[in-house]
Short mmCIF file of C-alpha atoms in Angstrom, two decimals:
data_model
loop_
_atom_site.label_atom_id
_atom_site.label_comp_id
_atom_site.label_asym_id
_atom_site.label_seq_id
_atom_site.Cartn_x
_atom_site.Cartn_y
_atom_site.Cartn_z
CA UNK A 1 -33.07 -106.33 34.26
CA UNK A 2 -30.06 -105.89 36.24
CA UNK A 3 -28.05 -107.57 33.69
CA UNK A 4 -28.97 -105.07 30.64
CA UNK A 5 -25.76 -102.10 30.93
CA UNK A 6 -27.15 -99.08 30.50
CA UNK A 7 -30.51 -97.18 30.04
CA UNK A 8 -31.22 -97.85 26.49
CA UNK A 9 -30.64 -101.48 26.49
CA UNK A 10 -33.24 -101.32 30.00
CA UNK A 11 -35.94 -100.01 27.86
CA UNK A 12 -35.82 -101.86 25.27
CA UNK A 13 -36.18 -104.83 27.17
CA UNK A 14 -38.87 -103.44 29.16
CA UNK A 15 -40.47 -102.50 25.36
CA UNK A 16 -40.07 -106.21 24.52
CA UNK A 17 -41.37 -107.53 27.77
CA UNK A 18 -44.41 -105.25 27.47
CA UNK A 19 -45.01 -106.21 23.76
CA UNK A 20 -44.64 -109.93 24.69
CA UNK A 21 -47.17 -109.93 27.23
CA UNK A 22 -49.34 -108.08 25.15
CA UNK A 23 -48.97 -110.38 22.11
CA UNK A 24 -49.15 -113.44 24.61
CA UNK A 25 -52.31 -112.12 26.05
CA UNK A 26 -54.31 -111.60 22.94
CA UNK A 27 -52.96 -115.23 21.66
CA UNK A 28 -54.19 -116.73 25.25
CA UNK A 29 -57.81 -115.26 24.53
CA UNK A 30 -57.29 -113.14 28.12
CA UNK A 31 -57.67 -109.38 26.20
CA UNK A 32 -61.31 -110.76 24.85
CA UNK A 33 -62.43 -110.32 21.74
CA UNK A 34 -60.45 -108.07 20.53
CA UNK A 35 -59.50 -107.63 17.02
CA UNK A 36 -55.79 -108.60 16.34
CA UNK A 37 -55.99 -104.95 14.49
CA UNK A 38 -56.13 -103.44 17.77
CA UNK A 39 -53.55 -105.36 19.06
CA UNK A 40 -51.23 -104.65 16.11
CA UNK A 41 -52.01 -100.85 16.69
CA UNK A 42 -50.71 -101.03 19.93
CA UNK A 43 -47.74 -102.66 19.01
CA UNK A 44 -47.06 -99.92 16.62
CA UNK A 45 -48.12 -96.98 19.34
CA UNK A 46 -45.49 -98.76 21.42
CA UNK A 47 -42.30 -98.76 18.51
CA UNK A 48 -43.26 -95.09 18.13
CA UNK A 49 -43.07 -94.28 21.87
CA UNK A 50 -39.58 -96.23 21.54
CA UNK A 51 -38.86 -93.93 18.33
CA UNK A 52 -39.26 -91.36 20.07
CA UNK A 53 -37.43 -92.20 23.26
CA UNK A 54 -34.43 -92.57 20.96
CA UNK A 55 -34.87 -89.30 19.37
CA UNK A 56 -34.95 -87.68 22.68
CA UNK A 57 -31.39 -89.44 23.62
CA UNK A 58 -29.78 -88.56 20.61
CA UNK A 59 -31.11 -85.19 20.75
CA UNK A 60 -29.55 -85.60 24.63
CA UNK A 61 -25.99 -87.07 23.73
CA UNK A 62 -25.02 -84.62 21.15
CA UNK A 63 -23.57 -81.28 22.13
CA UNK A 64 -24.70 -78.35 21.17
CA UNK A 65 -21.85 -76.48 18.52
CA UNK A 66 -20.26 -74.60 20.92
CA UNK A 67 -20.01 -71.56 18.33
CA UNK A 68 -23.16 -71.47 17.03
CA UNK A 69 -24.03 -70.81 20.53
CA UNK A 70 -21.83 -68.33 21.42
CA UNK A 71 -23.14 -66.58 17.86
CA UNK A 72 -26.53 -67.48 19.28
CA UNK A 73 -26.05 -65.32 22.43
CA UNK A 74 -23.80 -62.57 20.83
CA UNK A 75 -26.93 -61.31 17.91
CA UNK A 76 -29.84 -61.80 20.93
CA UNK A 77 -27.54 -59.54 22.83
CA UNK A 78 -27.54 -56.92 19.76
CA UNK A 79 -31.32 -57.53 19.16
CA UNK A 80 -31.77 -56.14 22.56
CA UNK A 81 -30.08 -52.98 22.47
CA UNK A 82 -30.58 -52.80 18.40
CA UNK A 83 -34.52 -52.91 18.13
CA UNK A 84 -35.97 -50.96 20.55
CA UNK A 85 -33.93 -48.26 18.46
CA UNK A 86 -35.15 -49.28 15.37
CA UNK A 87 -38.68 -49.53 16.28
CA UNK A 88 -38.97 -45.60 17.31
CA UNK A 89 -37.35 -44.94 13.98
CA UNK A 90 -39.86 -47.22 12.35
CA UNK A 91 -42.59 -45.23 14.22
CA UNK A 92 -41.61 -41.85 13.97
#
């Protein structure tokens, strides 16, 4: 483990290890009688945790548009002062 660089190539190791042991496990007769369905379902639960793991480093990696939010903060700023001004015209 020491010798992966970095903490994507540590979990996907750790994802391989895990799916190993469960593959080797069910092979070995040691999970009982379960039905190699089962097993294949948790192999897939396990590529959609790691699907998802990406996601949430892309997601991490890539800035945020730097205008988009300044243009973000700028119209909730206007909203603020803008709609409680609307909203008594509205009512009235």
């Amino acid at each position: 483990l020491q010798k992966a660089r970095g903490p994507h190539a540590k979990a996907q190791m750790a994802m391989g290890w895990l799916q190993e042991f469960l593959i080797r496990e069910h092979l070995d007769g040691s999970l009982g009688e379960v039905h190699s369905a089962i097993v294949s379902r948790l192999v897939q639960f396990l590529s959609d945790g790691m699907l998802a793991y990406n996601q949430a480093r892309q997601i991490m990696y890539i800035p945020f548009p730097f205008p988009h939010a300044q243009l973000s903060a700028f119209f909730t700023c206007v909203m603020v002062v803008a709609v409680p001004f609307l909203m008594d015209q509205y009512t009235n």
